[in-house]
mmCIF file of C-alpha atoms and ligand atoms in Angstrom:
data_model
loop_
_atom_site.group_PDB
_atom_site.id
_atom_site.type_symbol
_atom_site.label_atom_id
_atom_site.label_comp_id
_atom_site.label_asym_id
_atom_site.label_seq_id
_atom_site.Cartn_x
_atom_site.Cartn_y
_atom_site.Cartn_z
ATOM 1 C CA UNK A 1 -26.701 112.932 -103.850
ATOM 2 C CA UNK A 2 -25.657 111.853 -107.538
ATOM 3 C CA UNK A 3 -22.828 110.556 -108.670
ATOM 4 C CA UNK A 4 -21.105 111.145 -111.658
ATOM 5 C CA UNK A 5 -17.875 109.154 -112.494
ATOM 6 C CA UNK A 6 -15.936 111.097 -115.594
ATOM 7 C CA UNK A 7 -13.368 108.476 -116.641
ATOM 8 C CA UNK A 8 -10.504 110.004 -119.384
ATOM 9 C CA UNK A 9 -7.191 107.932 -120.377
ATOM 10 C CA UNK A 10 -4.865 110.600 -119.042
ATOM 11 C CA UNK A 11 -4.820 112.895 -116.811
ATOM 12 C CA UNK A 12 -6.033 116.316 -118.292
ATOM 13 C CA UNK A 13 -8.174 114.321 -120.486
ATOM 14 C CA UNK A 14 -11.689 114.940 -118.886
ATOM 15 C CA UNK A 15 -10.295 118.583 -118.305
ATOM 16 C CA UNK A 16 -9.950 119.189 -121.944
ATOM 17 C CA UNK A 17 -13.666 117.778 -123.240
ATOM 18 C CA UNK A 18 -15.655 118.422 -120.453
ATOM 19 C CA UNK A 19 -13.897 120.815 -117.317
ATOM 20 C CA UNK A 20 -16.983 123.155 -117.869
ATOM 21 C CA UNK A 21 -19.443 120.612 -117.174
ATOM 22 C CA UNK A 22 -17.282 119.388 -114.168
ATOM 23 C CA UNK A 23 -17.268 122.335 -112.736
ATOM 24 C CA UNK A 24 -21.077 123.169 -112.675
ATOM 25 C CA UNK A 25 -21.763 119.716 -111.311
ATOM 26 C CA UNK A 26 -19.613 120.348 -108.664
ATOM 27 C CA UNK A 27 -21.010 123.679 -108.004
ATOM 28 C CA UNK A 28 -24.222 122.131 -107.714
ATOM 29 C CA UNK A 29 -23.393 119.504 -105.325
ATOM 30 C CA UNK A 30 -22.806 116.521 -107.413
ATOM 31 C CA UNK A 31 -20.710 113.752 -106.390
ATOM 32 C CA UNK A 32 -17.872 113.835 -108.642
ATOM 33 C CA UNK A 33 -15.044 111.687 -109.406
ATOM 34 C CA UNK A 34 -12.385 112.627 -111.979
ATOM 35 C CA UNK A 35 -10.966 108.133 -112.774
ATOM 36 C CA UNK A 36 -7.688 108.542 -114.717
ATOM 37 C CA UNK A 37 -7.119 104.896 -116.688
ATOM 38 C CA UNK A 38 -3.118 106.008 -116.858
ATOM 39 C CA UNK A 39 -0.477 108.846 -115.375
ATOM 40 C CA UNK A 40 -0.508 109.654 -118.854
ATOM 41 C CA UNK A 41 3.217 109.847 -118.761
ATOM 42 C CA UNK A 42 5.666 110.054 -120.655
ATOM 43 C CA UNK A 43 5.053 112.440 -122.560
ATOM 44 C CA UNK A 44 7.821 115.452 -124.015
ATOM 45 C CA UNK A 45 7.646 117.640 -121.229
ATOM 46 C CA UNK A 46 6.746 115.853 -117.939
ATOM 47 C CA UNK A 47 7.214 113.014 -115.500
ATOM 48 C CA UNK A 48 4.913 111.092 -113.544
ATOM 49 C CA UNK A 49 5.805 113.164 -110.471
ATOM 50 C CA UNK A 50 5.316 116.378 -112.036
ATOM 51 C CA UNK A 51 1.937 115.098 -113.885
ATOM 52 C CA UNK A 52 0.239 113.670 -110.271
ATOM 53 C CA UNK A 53 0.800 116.964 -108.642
ATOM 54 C CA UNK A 54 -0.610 119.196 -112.188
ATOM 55 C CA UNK A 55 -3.617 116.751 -111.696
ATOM 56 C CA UNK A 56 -4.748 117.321 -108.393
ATOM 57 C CA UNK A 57 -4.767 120.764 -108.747
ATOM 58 C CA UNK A 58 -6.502 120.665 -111.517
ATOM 59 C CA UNK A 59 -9.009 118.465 -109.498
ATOM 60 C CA UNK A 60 -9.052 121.123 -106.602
ATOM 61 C CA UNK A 61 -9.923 124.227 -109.033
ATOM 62 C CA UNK A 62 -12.700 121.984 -110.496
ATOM 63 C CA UNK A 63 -14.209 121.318 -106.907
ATOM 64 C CA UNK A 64 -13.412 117.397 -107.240
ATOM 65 C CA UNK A 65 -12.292 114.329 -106.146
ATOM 66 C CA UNK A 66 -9.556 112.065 -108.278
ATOM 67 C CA UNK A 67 -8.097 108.932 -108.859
ATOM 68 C CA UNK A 68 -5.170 107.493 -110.738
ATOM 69 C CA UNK A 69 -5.012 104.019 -111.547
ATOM 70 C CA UNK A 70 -1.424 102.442 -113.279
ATOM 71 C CA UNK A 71 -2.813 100.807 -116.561
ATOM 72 C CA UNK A 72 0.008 102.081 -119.271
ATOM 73 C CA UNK A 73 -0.190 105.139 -120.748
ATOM 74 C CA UNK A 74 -0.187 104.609 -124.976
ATOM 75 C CA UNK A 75 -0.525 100.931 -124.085
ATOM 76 C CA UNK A 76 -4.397 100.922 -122.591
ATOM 77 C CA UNK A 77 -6.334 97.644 -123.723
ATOM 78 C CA UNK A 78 -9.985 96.636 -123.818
ATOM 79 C CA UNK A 79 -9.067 93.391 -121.863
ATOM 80 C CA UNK A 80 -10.961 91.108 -119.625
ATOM 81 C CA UNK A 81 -8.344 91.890 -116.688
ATOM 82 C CA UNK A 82 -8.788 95.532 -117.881
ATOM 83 C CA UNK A 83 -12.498 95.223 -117.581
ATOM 84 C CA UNK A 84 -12.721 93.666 -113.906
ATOM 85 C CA UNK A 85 -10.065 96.103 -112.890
ATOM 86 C CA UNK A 86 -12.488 98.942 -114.061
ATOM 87 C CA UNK A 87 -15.592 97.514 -112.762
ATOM 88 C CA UNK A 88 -14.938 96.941 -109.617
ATOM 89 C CA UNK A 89 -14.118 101.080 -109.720
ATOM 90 C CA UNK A 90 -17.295 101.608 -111.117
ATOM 91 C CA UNK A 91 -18.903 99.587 -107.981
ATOM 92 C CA UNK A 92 -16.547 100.934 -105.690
ATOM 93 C CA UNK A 93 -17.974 104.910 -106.427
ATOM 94 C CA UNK A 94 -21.474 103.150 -107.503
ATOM 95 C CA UNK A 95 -22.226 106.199 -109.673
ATOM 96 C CA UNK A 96 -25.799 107.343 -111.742
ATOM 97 C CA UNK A 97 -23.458 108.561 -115.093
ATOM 98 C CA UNK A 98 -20.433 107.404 -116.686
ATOM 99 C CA UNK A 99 -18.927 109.779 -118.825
ATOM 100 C CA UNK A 100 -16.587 108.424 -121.435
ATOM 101 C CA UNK A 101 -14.077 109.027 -124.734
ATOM 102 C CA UNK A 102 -15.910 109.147 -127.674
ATOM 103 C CA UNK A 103 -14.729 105.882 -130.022
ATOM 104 C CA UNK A 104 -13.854 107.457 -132.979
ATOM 105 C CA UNK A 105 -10.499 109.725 -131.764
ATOM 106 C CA UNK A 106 -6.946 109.689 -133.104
ATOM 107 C CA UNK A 107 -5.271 108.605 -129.628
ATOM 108 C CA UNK A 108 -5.573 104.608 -129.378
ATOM 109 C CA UNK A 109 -5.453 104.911 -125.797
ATOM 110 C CA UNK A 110 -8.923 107.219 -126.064
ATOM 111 C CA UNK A 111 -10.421 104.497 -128.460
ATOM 112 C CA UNK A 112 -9.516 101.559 -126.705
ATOM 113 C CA UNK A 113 -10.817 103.062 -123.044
ATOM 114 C CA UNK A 114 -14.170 103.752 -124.855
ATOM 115 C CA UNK A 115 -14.451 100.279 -125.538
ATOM 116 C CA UNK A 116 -13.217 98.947 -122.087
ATOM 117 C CA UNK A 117 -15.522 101.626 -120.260
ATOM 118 C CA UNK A 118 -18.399 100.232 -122.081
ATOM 119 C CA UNK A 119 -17.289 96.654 -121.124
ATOM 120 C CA UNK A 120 -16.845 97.580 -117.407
ATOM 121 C CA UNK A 121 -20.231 99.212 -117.452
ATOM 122 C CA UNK A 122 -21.650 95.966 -118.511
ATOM 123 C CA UNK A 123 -19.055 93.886 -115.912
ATOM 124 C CA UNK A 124 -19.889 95.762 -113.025
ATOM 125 C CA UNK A 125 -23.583 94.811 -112.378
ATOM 126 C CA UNK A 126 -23.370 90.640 -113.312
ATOM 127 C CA UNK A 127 -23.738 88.625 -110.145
ATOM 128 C CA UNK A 128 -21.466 85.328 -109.921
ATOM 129 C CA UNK A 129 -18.327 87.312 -110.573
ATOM 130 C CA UNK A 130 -15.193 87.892 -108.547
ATOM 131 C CA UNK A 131 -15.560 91.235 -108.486
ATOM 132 C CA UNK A 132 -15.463 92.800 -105.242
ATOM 133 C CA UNK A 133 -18.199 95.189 -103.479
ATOM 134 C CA UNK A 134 -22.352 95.129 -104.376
ATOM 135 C CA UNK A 135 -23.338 95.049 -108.455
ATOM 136 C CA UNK A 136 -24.174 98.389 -109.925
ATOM 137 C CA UNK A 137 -25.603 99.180 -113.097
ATOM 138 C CA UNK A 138 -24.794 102.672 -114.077
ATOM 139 C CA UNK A 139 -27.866 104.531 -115.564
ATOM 140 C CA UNK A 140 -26.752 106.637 -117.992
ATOM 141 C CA UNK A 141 -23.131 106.524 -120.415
ATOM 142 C CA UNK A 142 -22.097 109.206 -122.062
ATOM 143 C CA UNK A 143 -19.795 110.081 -124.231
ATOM 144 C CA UNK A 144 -17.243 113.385 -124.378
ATOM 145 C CA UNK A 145 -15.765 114.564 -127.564
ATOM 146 C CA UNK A 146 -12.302 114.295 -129.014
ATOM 147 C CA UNK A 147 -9.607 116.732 -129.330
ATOM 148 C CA UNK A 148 -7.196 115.052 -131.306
ATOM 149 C CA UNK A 149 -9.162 114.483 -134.426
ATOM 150 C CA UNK A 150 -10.268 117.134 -135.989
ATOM 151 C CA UNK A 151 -13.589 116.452 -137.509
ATOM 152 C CA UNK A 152 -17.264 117.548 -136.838
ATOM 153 C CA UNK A 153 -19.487 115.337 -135.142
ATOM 154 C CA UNK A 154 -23.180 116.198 -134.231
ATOM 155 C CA UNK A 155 -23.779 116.384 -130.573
ATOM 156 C CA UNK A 156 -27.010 114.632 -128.662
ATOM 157 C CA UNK A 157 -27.410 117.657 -126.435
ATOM 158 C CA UNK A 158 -24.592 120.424 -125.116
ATOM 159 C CA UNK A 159 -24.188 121.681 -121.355
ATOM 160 C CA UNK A 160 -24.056 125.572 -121.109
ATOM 161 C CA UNK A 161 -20.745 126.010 -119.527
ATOM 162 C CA UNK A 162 -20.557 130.177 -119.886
ATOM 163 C CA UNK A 163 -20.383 130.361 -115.905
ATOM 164 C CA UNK A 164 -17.523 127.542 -115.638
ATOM 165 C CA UNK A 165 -15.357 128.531 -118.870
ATOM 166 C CA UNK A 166 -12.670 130.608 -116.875
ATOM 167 C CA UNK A 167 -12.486 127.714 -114.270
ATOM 168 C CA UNK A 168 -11.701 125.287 -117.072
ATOM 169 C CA UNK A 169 -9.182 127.538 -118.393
ATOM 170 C CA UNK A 170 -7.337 127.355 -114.937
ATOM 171 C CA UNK A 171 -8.203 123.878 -114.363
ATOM 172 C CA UNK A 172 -5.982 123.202 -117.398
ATOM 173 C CA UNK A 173 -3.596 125.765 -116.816
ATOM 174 C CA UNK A 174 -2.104 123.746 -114.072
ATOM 175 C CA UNK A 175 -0.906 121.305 -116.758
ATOM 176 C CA UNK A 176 2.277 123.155 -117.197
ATOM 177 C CA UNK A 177 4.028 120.281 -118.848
ATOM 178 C CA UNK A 178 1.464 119.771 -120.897
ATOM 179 C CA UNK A 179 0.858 123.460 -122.319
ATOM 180 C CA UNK A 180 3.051 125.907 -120.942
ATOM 181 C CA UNK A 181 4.422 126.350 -124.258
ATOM 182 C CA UNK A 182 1.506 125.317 -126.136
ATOM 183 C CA UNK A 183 -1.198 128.284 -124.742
ATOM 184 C CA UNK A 184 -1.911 129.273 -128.643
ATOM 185 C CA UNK A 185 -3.396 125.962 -128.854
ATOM 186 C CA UNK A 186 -5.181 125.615 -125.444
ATOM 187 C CA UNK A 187 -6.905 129.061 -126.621
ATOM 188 C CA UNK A 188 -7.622 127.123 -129.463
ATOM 189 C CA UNK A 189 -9.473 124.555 -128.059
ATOM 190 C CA UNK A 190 -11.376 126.644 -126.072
ATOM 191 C CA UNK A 191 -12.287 129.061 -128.769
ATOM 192 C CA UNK A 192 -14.287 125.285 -129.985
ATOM 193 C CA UNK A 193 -16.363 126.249 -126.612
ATOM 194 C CA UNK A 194 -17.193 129.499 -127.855
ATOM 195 C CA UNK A 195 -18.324 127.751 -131.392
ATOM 196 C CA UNK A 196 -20.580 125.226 -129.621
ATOM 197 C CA UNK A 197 -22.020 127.975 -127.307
ATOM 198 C CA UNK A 198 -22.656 130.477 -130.762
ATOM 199 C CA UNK A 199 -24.348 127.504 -132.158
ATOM 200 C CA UNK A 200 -27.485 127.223 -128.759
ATOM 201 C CA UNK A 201 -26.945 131.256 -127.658
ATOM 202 C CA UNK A 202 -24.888 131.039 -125.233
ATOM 203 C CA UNK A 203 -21.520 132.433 -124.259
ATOM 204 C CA UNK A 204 -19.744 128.767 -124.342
ATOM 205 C CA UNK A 205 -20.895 125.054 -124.291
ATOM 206 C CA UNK A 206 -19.471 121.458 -124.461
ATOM 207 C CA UNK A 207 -20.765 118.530 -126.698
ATOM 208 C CA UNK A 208 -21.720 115.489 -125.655
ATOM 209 C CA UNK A 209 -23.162 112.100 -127.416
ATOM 210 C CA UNK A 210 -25.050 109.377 -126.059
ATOM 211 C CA UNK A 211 -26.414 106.072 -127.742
ATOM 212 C CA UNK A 212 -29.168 106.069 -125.904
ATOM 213 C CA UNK A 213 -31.805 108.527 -126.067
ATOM 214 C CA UNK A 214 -31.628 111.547 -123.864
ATOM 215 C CA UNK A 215 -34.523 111.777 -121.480
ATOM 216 C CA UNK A 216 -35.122 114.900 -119.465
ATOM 217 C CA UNK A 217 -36.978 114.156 -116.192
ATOM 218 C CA UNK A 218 -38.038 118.315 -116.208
ATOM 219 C CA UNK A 219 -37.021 120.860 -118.375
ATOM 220 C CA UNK A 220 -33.701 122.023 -118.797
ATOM 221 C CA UNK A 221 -32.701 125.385 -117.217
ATOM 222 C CA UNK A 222 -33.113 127.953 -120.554
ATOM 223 C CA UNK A 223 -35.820 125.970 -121.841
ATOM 224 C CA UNK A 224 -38.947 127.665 -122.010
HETATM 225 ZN ZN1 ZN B 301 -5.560 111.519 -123.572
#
C-alpha cells in the first residue's frame, strides 16, 4: 500500500489546499497521514481544545489518519532540532510522497515549514545520525498551493477533485472556529476549485507544484 504523508503548519491547513485530493486517495486505499507541525492556536476564535477536536473530525470525513505535534504556532523554524524532530516522523510513517507548503506564501509559519520539510526530507534517510527508526528517502515532494497570498502561480499538474469537492467542503466545515462566521470566504476559496477545474474540463481541481519533473508510470485516468 502507498503512503502519502500531507504535512501543513496548522491544522486545517492541508484541508484548505488539498482536502479533495485527500479524499480520493483515501477512497482509493492510500495510506494517509494528515502531520500538523502546530495546534495552530491561538487564533481569534478558538482554543487548543476546541481546535484538536475540529481536526479530527475533519480527519474522519476525509477517511484519514492525524497527528499533532507541539512546535509553536506563528513561531515554526527551519532548525536543526526542528529538522530531526520532523525526520524521524517522516521515518516513523516511511511514506512514498511528501506533500508540502508552497515557499512563497504570506504566513511565515507556511514558508518556514516548506523549508524545514525539505530539510527533514533530506535528514531522514542519512545513516550515522541519532535519529531513531530505519532511513527513508521519500520519493516524491510536492508542493500544495497557498491561500493567503493572493497571486497566480502555474501549476506542474492538477488532481481532478469533482467527486471529493463536497467532502472537502465538510471536511472544513468542522473548523467552526475557524469559519463559522467566515463561510463567504470559505465559498470563496472553493469557487478557486471550480477555476482550476474550468481551466482542464472538469467540474473542480487542485494545483500542485513539484521541482522535480512529474513522471507518470501509466496514463492518468482522463487521458486518452
Ligand atoms: Zn496555516
Amino acid at each position: 500500500m502507498r503512503k502519502i504523508l500531507c504535512i501543513g503548519s496548522h491544522p486545517d491547513d492541508v484541508e484548505l489546499a488539498m482536502g479533495g485530493t485527500v479524499a480520493s486517495l483515501s477512497a482509493r486505499n492510500y495510506k494517509v497521514l494528515l502531520l500538523d507541525l502546530s495546534n495552530g492556536e491561538p487564533t481569534p476564535s478558538g482554543s487548543v481544545a476546541i481546535r484538536m477536536q475540529e481536526a479530527a473530525e475533519a480527519a474522519r470525513i476525509l477517511g484519514v489518519q492525524r497527528k499533532t505535534l507541539t512546535l509553536p504556532n506563528r513561531y515554526i523554524e527551519d532548525t536543526v532540532d526542528n529538522r530531526m524532530l520532523l525526520a524521524a516522523e517522516i521515518r516513523a510513517f516511511a511514506p512514498d510522497t511528501i506533500f508540502a507548503p508552497y515557499a512563497l506564501d504570506a504566513h511565515p509559519d507556511h514558508i518556514a515549514a516548506s523549508a524545514l520539510i525539505g530539510a527533514a526530507r533530506f535528514y531522514a534517510k542519512l545513516s550515522k545520525t541519532r535519529l531513531p527508526h530505519d532511513r527513508h528517502f521519500t520519493e516524491r515532494l510536492i508542493y500544495y498551493f497557498p491561500v493567503h497570498l493572493r497571486i497566480h502561480l502555474q501549476p506542474s499538474f492538477l488532481q481532478n477533485i469533482s467527486a471529493y469537492q463536497e467532502q472537502k467542503k465538510q471536511a472544513l466545515l468542522s473548523y467552526q472556529s475557524q469559519f463559522g462566521e467566515r463561510r463567504i470566504l470559505l465559498e470563496k476559496l472553493l469557487k478557486e476549485n471550480e477555476h482550476w477545474g474550468f481551466l482542464s474540463g472538469v467540474d473542480a481541481a487542485e494545483p500542485f507544484f513539484q521541482h522535480e519533473p512529474v513522471l507518470f508510470s501509466a496514463w492518468p485516468e482522463g487521458v486518452p
